[in-house]
Short mmCIF file of C-alpha atoms in Angstrom, two decimals:
data_model
loop_
_atom_site.label_atom_id
_atom_site.label_comp_id
_atom_site.label_asym_id
_atom_site.label_seq_id
_atom_site.Cartn_x
_atom_site.Cartn_y
_atom_site.Cartn_z
CA MET A 12 -70.23 32.43 7.60
CA LYS A 13 -71.04 31.11 11.19
CA THR A 14 -70.84 27.93 10.07
CA ILE A 15 -67.87 27.93 7.86
CA ILE A 16 -65.85 29.51 10.86
CA ILE A 17 -67.36 26.30 13.09
CA ALA A 18 -66.35 24.12 10.23
CA ILE A 19 -62.34 25.32 10.40
CA ILE A 20 -62.46 25.18 13.80
CA ALA A 21 -63.48 21.56 14.07
CA CYS A 22 -61.34 20.87 11.31
CA VAL A 23 -58.35 22.01 12.98
CA SER A 24 -59.14 20.51 16.13
CA LEU A 25 -59.27 17.01 14.76
CA PHE A 26 -56.32 17.52 12.84
CA SER A 27 -54.39 18.57 16.15
CA CYS A 28 -55.58 15.39 17.62
CA SER A 29 -54.14 13.64 15.01
CA ARG A 30 -50.89 14.71 15.39
CA GLU A 31 -50.31 13.95 19.18
CA GLU A 32 -46.69 12.80 19.80
CA PRO A 33 -46.37 9.15 20.04
CA VAL A 34 -45.53 7.14 23.02
CA GLN A 35 -41.80 7.46 23.52
CA VAL A 36 -39.42 4.46 23.71
CA LYS A 37 -37.73 4.51 26.90
CA ASP A 38 -34.12 2.83 28.28
CA MET A 39 -32.84 1.76 25.10
CA ILE A 40 -29.17 0.08 25.26
CA VAL A 41 -26.65 -0.10 22.45
CA GLU A 42 -23.37 -1.62 23.07
CA PHE A 43 -20.72 -1.38 20.35
CA LYS A 44 -18.06 -4.46 20.12
CA LEU A 45 -14.42 -3.88 18.61
CA PRO A 46 -12.93 -6.27 16.35
CA ASP A 47 -11.42 -9.43 17.65
CA ASN A 48 -7.77 -8.87 17.50
CA PHE A 49 -8.28 -5.59 19.93
CA THR A 50 -6.69 -5.80 23.19
CA LEU A 51 -9.38 -6.84 26.08
CA GLY A 52 -9.18 -3.81 27.67
CA VAL A 53 -9.81 -1.35 24.92
CA LYS A 54 -13.19 0.09 24.53
CA TYR A 55 -15.15 2.09 22.45
CA SER A 56 -15.53 4.83 24.69
CA ASN A 57 -16.40 8.53 24.22
CA LYS A 58 -17.53 7.84 20.49
CA GLU A 59 -20.47 9.84 18.82
CA VAL A 60 -23.25 8.01 17.33
CA VAL A 61 -25.86 9.22 15.39
CA PHE A 62 -29.58 8.09 15.00
CA THR A 63 -31.23 9.25 12.05
CA SER A 64 -34.89 9.17 10.37
CA PRO A 65 -36.66 11.47 7.97
CA TYR A 66 -37.89 13.55 10.81
CA ASN A 67 -35.51 13.34 13.93
CA ILE A 68 -31.98 13.22 14.49
CA TYR A 69 -30.40 12.35 17.78
CA LYS A 70 -26.54 12.35 18.99
CA PHE A 71 -25.27 10.34 21.66
CA THR A 72 -21.71 9.65 23.27
CA THR A 73 -20.83 6.11 24.28
CA ASP A 74 -19.62 5.67 28.06
CA GLU A 75 -16.68 4.16 29.19
CA ASN A 76 -17.56 0.82 28.32
CA GLY A 77 -18.47 1.52 24.34
CA VAL A 78 -21.88 1.51 25.67
CA ILE A 79 -24.97 4.26 24.88
CA ARG A 80 -28.26 4.37 27.17
CA ILE A 81 -30.75 6.09 25.69
CA PRO A 82 -33.50 7.78 28.21
CA GLU A 83 -35.92 8.06 25.53
CA ILE A 84 -36.63 8.30 21.71
CA ILE A 85 -39.51 8.82 19.20
CA PRO A 86 -40.47 5.35 17.68
CA ASP A 87 -39.22 5.18 13.83
CA GLU A 88 -36.75 3.32 11.68
CA TYR A 89 -33.26 4.85 12.23
CA THR A 90 -29.93 4.72 10.52
CA ILE A 91 -27.27 4.22 13.06
CA ASN A 92 -24.02 5.40 12.41
CA THR A 93 -20.81 5.82 14.30
CA THR A 94 -17.10 6.18 12.96
CA TRP A 95 -13.52 6.28 15.10
CA GLU A 96 -10.75 7.31 12.84
CA MET A 97 -7.00 6.67 14.29
CA SER A 98 -3.52 6.33 12.59
CA GLY A 99 -1.73 3.10 11.61
CA ALA A 100 0.65 3.93 14.61
CA GLN A 101 -2.17 4.30 17.08
CA TYR A 102 -4.02 0.93 15.72
CA ASN A 103 -0.87 -1.05 16.34
CA GLU A 104 -0.72 0.01 20.03
CA LEU A 105 -4.29 -1.25 20.42
CA ILE A 106 -4.39 -4.84 18.65
CA ASN A 107 -2.69 -7.89 19.97
CA ASP A 108 -1.99 -9.56 16.74
CA ASN A 109 0.57 -9.20 14.07
CA GLN A 110 -1.44 -7.73 11.38
CA ILE A 111 0.63 -5.63 9.40
CA VAL A 112 -0.30 -1.98 8.85
CA GLU A 113 1.85 0.92 7.77
CA ASP A 114 2.26 3.97 10.67
CA LYS A 115 0.85 6.32 8.26
CA ALA A 116 -2.15 4.68 7.00
CA LYS A 117 -5.44 5.59 8.33
CA VAL A 118 -7.57 2.88 9.98
CA LEU A 119 -11.41 3.49 10.55
CA LEU A 120 -13.67 1.51 12.73
CA LYS A 121 -17.34 2.30 11.67
CA ALA A 122 -20.75 0.60 11.87
CA THR A 123 -23.92 1.39 10.04
CA GLN A 124 -27.63 0.01 10.50
CA ALA A 125 -29.99 1.29 8.03
CA ASN A 126 -33.64 1.34 8.55
CA TYR A 127 -32.96 -0.07 11.92
CA PRO A 128 -36.81 -0.33 13.69
CA VAL A 129 -37.14 1.33 17.41
CA PHE A 130 -40.47 0.74 18.15
CA SER A 131 -40.23 -1.13 21.57
CA ASN A 132 -37.59 -1.35 24.49
CA LYS A 133 -34.41 -3.33 23.29
CA SER A 134 -30.85 -3.83 23.95
CA ILE A 135 -28.75 -3.97 20.83
CA LYS A 136 -24.93 -5.39 20.08
CA ILE A 137 -23.30 -3.78 17.09
CA ASP A 138 -20.16 -5.16 15.57
CA LEU A 139 -17.75 -2.41 14.19
CA GLU A 140 -16.00 -3.05 10.65
CA LYS A 141 -12.53 -2.17 10.87
CA ILE A 142 -11.60 -0.43 7.32
CA ILE A 143 -7.53 -0.01 6.82
CA MET A 144 -6.38 2.76 4.44
CA ARG A 145 -2.85 2.33 3.22
CA SER A 146 -0.55 4.60 0.92
CA LEU A 147 -0.74 2.33 -2.28
CA LEU A 148 -3.75 1.98 -4.10
CA ILE A 149 -4.48 0.09 -7.53
CA SER A 150 -5.77 3.57 -9.16
CA LYS A 151 -6.50 2.07 -12.76
CA VAL A 152 -7.23 -1.71 -14.13
CA TYR A 153 -7.90 -2.24 -17.76
CA PHE A 154 -8.99 -5.61 -18.92
CA SER A 155 -11.70 -5.27 -21.40
CA GLY A 156 -9.61 -5.10 -24.28
CA THR A 157 -10.59 -3.52 -27.53
CA LYS A 158 -10.95 -3.78 -31.28
CA ASP A 159 -8.01 -3.83 -33.38
CA ASP A 160 -7.52 -1.77 -36.86
CA SER A 161 -9.15 -4.79 -38.48
CA ASN A 162 -12.21 -4.89 -36.04
CA ARG A 163 -10.91 -8.05 -34.48
CA ASN A 164 -10.74 -8.91 -30.65
CA TYR A 165 -7.47 -7.24 -29.03
CA ARG A 166 -6.62 -7.88 -25.46
CA THR A 167 -3.07 -7.69 -24.98
CA ASP A 168 -2.91 -4.15 -23.98
CA SER A 169 -4.17 -4.69 -20.03
CA PHE A 170 -2.56 -3.00 -17.43
CA VAL A 171 -2.77 -2.21 -13.95
CA GLU A 172 -1.65 1.21 -12.19
CA ILE A 173 -0.63 1.87 -8.71
CA PHE A 174 -0.54 5.14 -6.76
CA ASN A 175 1.09 6.41 -3.71
CA ASN A 176 -1.67 8.28 -2.34
CA SER A 177 0.58 9.33 0.68
CA ASP A 178 2.91 12.23 1.48
CA GLU A 179 5.93 9.75 1.62
CA VAL A 180 8.04 7.55 -0.39
CA VAL A 181 6.93 4.36 -0.42
CA TYR A 182 8.89 1.03 -1.75
CA LEU A 183 7.47 -1.50 -3.77
CA ASP A 184 10.46 -3.87 -2.97
CA GLY A 185 8.82 -7.54 -2.02
CA LYS A 186 5.61 -6.58 -2.25
CA TYR A 187 2.80 -8.53 -4.16
CA LEU A 188 0.28 -7.87 -7.03
CA ALA A 189 -2.36 -10.69 -7.24
CA LEU A 190 -5.31 -12.00 -9.17
CA THR A 191 -8.14 -13.95 -7.29
CA GLU A 192 -9.73 -16.78 -8.75
CA SER A 193 -12.37 -16.53 -11.24
CA MET A 194 -14.15 -19.51 -11.90
CA SER A 195 -17.77 -20.08 -13.12
CA PRO A 196 -19.49 -21.27 -10.75
CA ALA A 197 -17.32 -19.02 -8.31
CA ALA A 198 -15.18 -21.48 -6.22
CA TYR A 199 -14.47 -19.30 -3.00
CA LEU A 200 -16.97 -16.59 -2.55
CA ALA A 201 -16.11 -14.07 0.14
CA LYS A 202 -19.45 -14.47 2.11
CA ASP A 203 -18.00 -18.23 2.79
CA ASN A 204 -14.55 -17.34 3.32
CA PRO A 205 -14.15 -14.00 5.30
CA ASP A 206 -10.62 -14.69 6.29
CA TYR A 207 -8.89 -15.75 2.99
CA ILE A 208 -8.76 -14.68 -0.77
CA TYR A 209 -7.98 -17.64 -3.07
CA THR A 210 -5.74 -16.74 -5.66
CA ARG A 211 -5.16 -17.55 -9.44
CA GLN A 212 -1.55 -15.89 -9.98
CA ILE A 213 0.61 -13.96 -7.81
CA CYS A 214 3.35 -11.81 -8.74
CA ARG A 215 6.27 -10.29 -6.75
CA PHE A 216 8.14 -7.21 -6.83
CA PRO A 217 11.39 -7.51 -7.17
CA GLY A 218 14.19 -5.48 -4.64
CA GLU A 219 15.37 -6.00 -1.23
CA GLY A 220 13.81 -3.10 0.55
CA ASN A 221 14.55 0.18 -1.10
CA GLU A 222 15.44 -0.50 -4.86
CA TYR A 223 12.03 0.55 -6.01
CA PRO A 224 10.56 3.69 -4.70
CA LEU A 225 7.42 5.42 -5.38
CA GLU A 226 6.99 9.34 -5.09
CA PRO A 227 4.05 10.66 -3.22
CA GLY A 228 1.33 11.40 -5.46
CA LYS A 229 3.17 9.27 -8.40
CA SER A 230 1.87 5.81 -10.20
CA ILE A 231 3.77 3.02 -11.88
CA VAL A 232 2.17 1.33 -14.92
CA ILE A 233 2.46 -3.06 -14.86
CA ALA A 234 1.62 -4.44 -18.52
CA THR A 235 0.23 -7.35 -17.69
CA ARG A 236 0.86 -9.19 -20.77
CA SER A 237 2.73 -6.98 -23.30
CA ALA A 238 4.90 -3.63 -22.48
CA ARG A 239 4.73 -2.08 -26.00
CA ASP A 240 2.80 0.86 -27.83
CA HIS A 241 -0.57 -1.04 -28.94
CA THR A 242 -1.73 1.75 -30.69
CA THR A 243 0.26 0.68 -33.64
CA SER A 244 -2.18 -2.19 -33.87
CA ALA A 245 -5.24 -0.97 -32.59
CA PHE A 246 -5.69 3.01 -33.04
CA ASN A 247 -7.73 3.40 -29.45
CA SER A 248 -5.51 1.50 -27.35
CA VAL A 249 -2.91 2.23 -24.87
CA ASP A 250 0.76 2.91 -25.16
CA LEU A 251 2.72 0.64 -22.63
CA SER A 252 6.16 0.89 -23.83
CA ASP A 253 7.16 3.17 -21.18
CA ALA A 254 5.68 0.83 -18.12
CA GLU A 255 7.71 0.54 -15.16
CA PHE A 256 6.97 -3.24 -15.20
CA GLU A 257 5.92 -5.94 -17.44
CA VAL A 258 4.68 -9.52 -16.31
CA LYS A 259 7.08 -12.23 -17.50
CA GLU A 260 9.49 -14.50 -16.32
CA ILE A 261 12.84 -13.04 -16.71
CA ASP A 262 14.46 -9.69 -17.38
CA GLY A 263 15.35 -9.23 -21.29
CA THR A 264 12.38 -10.98 -22.72
CA GLY A 265 9.22 -9.34 -24.07
CA ASN A 266 10.15 -5.68 -24.11
CA PRO A 267 13.79 -5.90 -22.78
CA GLU A 268 13.83 -2.45 -21.47
CA ILE A 269 11.22 -3.04 -19.12
CA LYS A 270 11.79 -4.77 -15.80
CA ALA A 271 10.26 -8.15 -15.08
CA LEU A 272 7.40 -8.67 -12.78
CA PRO A 273 7.39 -12.42 -12.67
CA VAL A 274 4.26 -14.68 -11.90
CA ILE A 275 5.70 -17.01 -8.52
CA SER A 276 2.37 -18.98 -8.06
CA SER A 277 -0.35 -19.59 -10.46
CA SER A 278 -3.38 -22.10 -10.46
CA ALA A 279 -2.58 -22.84 -14.42
CA PRO A 280 0.53 -22.71 -16.56
CA ILE A 281 0.24 -18.90 -17.41
CA LYS A 282 3.02 -16.59 -17.33
CA TYR A 283 1.04 -13.21 -17.67
CA LEU A 284 -1.69 -11.90 -15.49
CA ASN A 285 -4.63 -13.04 -16.72
CA LEU A 286 -7.20 -10.47 -16.44
CA LEU A 287 -10.47 -11.28 -17.86
CA SER A 288 -12.26 -9.22 -20.86
CA ASN A 289 -15.80 -9.74 -19.46
CA GLY A 290 -14.81 -7.97 -16.21
CA SER A 291 -14.70 -10.72 -13.58
CA ASN A 292 -11.48 -9.52 -11.99
CA ALA A 293 -10.48 -8.80 -8.15
CA VAL A 294 -6.73 -7.50 -8.37
CA PHE A 295 -5.09 -6.68 -5.10
CA ILE A 296 -1.76 -5.66 -3.20
CA PHE A 297 -0.50 -7.57 -0.39
CA GLU A 298 2.65 -7.84 1.94
CA THR A 299 4.44 -10.18 4.15
CA GLU A 300 7.61 -11.56 5.42
CA GLU A 301 6.63 -15.33 5.33
CA ASN A 302 7.29 -17.22 2.28
CA ILE A 303 4.31 -17.40 0.28
CA LEU A 304 4.94 -20.87 -1.24
CA ASP A 305 4.53 -22.49 1.88
CA TRP A 306 0.75 -21.44 2.18
CA PRO A 307 -1.54 -23.97 1.10
CA GLU A 308 -3.37 -24.46 -2.18
CA PHE A 309 -6.78 -25.77 -2.75
CA PHE A 310 -8.91 -27.43 -5.47
CA ALA A 311 -12.43 -25.90 -5.93
CA PRO A 312 -14.87 -27.32 -3.46
CA GLY A 313 -15.73 -30.72 -4.55
CA LYS A 314 -13.00 -31.24 -6.56
CA THR A 315 -9.85 -33.31 -6.69
CA SER A 316 -7.80 -32.22 -10.04
CA GLY A 317 -7.82 -29.32 -11.88
CA GLU A 318 -6.63 -25.62 -10.93
CA ARG A 319 -5.05 -25.26 -7.41
CA PHE A 320 -5.62 -21.79 -5.69
CA ARG A 321 -3.35 -20.52 -3.27
CA ARG A 322 -4.88 -18.74 -0.05
CA VAL A 323 -3.80 -15.45 1.09
CA PRO A 324 -4.91 -14.02 4.39
CA VAL A 325 -6.88 -11.06 4.20
CA ASN A 326 -5.07 -9.57 7.00
CA THR A 327 -2.00 -8.96 4.64
CA VAL A 328 -3.80 -7.08 1.81
CA LEU A 329 -2.43 -3.40 1.19
CA ASP A 330 -5.29 -2.58 -1.16
CA GLY A 331 -7.73 -4.47 -3.31
CA VAL A 332 -10.35 -3.33 -6.28
CA GLU A 333 -12.89 -6.23 -7.58
CA SER A 334 -14.76 -6.06 -10.59
CA LEU A 335 -18.04 -7.98 -11.53
CA MET A 336 -19.19 -9.16 -14.74
CA ASN A 337 -21.88 -7.28 -16.26
CA ASN A 338 -25.37 -9.03 -17.04
CA ALA A 339 -27.52 -7.75 -19.68
CA SER A 340 -30.85 -8.05 -18.15
CA THR A 341 -29.80 -7.99 -14.03
CA GLY A 342 -26.41 -5.92 -14.03
CA PRO A 343 -23.34 -7.65 -11.62
CA ASP A 344 -24.30 -10.03 -9.15
CA VAL A 345 -22.99 -8.75 -5.88
CA ASN A 346 -23.25 -12.54 -4.38
CA LEU A 347 -20.57 -13.06 -6.40
CA LYS A 348 -17.83 -11.14 -4.68
CA ARG A 349 -14.54 -12.70 -3.97
CA PHE A 350 -13.40 -9.77 -1.60
CA PRO A 351 -14.95 -9.03 1.85
CA ASN A 352 -15.98 -5.79 2.75
CA ILE A 353 -12.99 -4.88 4.84
CA ILE A 354 -10.97 -4.72 1.50
CA ASP A 355 -13.38 -3.51 -1.05
CA ALA A 356 -16.79 -2.95 0.37
CA GLY A 357 -18.39 -2.09 -3.20
CA PHE A 358 -17.61 -3.17 -6.81
CA GLY A 359 -16.57 -1.82 -10.37
CA TYR A 360 -17.71 -2.99 -13.77
CA ILE A 361 -17.80 -2.24 -17.36
CA ASN A 362 -20.90 -1.55 -19.57
CA SER A 363 -20.12 -4.45 -21.93
CA ILE A 364 -20.92 -8.11 -21.31
CA SER A 365 -17.94 -9.39 -23.24
CA GLY A 366 -15.65 -6.87 -23.20
CA TYR A 367 -13.41 -5.46 -26.21
CA THR A 368 -14.79 -1.85 -25.63
CA ASN A 369 -11.87 0.18 -24.16
CA GLU A 370 -13.22 0.56 -20.77
CA VAL A 371 -11.17 1.15 -17.90
CA LEU A 372 -12.10 1.27 -14.12
CA GLU A 373 -10.38 4.31 -12.96
CA ARG A 374 -9.92 6.10 -9.31
CA LYS A 375 -11.48 9.32 -8.85
CA VAL A 376 -9.69 12.25 -7.58
CA SER A 377 -10.24 13.67 -3.93
CA GLY A 378 -7.92 17.25 -4.69
CA MET A 379 -4.89 18.39 -4.33
CA ASP A 380 -2.54 18.50 -1.26
CA GLY A 381 -0.20 21.64 -2.24
CA ASP A 382 1.39 19.95 -5.59
CA ARG A 383 0.31 16.48 -4.75
CA LEU A 384 -2.41 14.69 -6.30
CA VAL A 385 -4.58 12.81 -3.74
CA LEU A 386 -7.30 10.33 -5.25
CA GLN A 387 -10.23 9.19 -3.39
CA ASP A 388 -10.19 6.23 -1.00
CA THR A 389 -13.21 5.37 0.82
CA ASN A 390 -12.62 1.49 0.76
CA ASN A 391 -15.84 1.14 -1.42
CA SER A 392 -15.18 0.71 -5.52
CA THR A 393 -18.53 1.75 -6.28
CA ASP A 394 -18.07 5.14 -4.67
CA ASP A 395 -14.44 5.36 -5.39
CA PHE A 396 -14.48 4.29 -9.17
CA VAL A 397 -15.71 5.33 -12.54
CA THR A 398 -15.73 3.17 -16.16
CA THR A 399 -14.07 5.54 -18.52
CA THR A 400 -12.96 4.79 -22.05
CA GLY A 401 -9.76 6.36 -23.46
CA SER A 402 -7.68 6.18 -20.56
CA THR A 403 -4.35 7.30 -20.67
CA PRO A 404 -1.90 5.58 -18.07
CA LYS A 405 -0.63 8.05 -15.25
CA LYS A 406 -3.12 10.69 -15.86
CA TYR A 407 -6.03 11.62 -14.01
CA ASP A 408 -7.47 14.63 -15.94
CA HIS A 409 -10.99 12.64 -17.25
CA LEU A 410 -13.61 15.03 -16.53
CA GLN A 411 -15.37 11.67 -15.17
CA LEU A 412 -12.91 11.43 -12.55
CA LEU A 413 -13.14 15.27 -11.20
CA ASN A 414 -16.97 15.01 -10.75
CA LYS A 415 -17.89 13.26 -7.81
#
């Protein structure tokens, strides 16, 4: 019995020795840098910064210069997170450029460093990312097409839906709906062009300021090819006969009862919004007081003929949703993104490789604010959207939208 007790004591002693506290990292400095368009005197001061590892959590507060000074910290790999949320009105007072932001918009400055190694004394600088969450959201994008009643490919039923996620009326007048270039190989990738988007087509909403209101918690449907009841040709398609807009040149054509949303800039002679059934689509809304036809157009790099893509500044964008083409063996290739993270930090995709499966990208429901529906908006389509089938325009009761 004594032998057993001694052995246990020895084992406990040995185990205790192996669990000695590691030597702590001392005097670490972390500085946070605001985006370049912030006024020089503005600092990331008095903001919480959280260091998280599987074993430890530390919380710090930045000083008046946007710096945290860490006297000591247990060495580990940490995820570093910090966020500053403000209104669009507050944001407008802090910047030194002419970026358009609605007063009621929400602006986030955030930084995330995943699995950052902290094993020695160091000073680091972290750039803060700016995310602007506006009132108008793209809430549904249907491009996959389906099979008609004779089992043939059917793709004239595509549509885009725009939702007012705010608690105030928003006017669509003069705003733009656009589609990025979708060449293969890609012409203008986000990683190489962070400040601009190169468009294939741009449509402009009619009106002079207050003719086309969108009520809070409501949406409008844009038939990108044909505003009719497509279920008469394809039983599992959609009825777009009540769409608010139809992409076409002038009123009175197509479905004469539906208002025209004309294409005013196109890289090819196409008069509809050419969403691709294979999923390579990046759709966005933007707003500017400039004449966009004065903005330059560019051939694909290395080419002197063919399509020319009109360039849109990123800082005019109100909302964007990117879908990537699926690959049977590897899935979507994130390197093919046309949107920088400030517009869409993620992406959606349909399961089909070539389309014609009646799949729709739909935005999730966040909840209700009284009687007003609120949709999820984290500026990341991977988190905010789900791929469904059998979608109905203007309805958000699909179970997949409710299960986060």
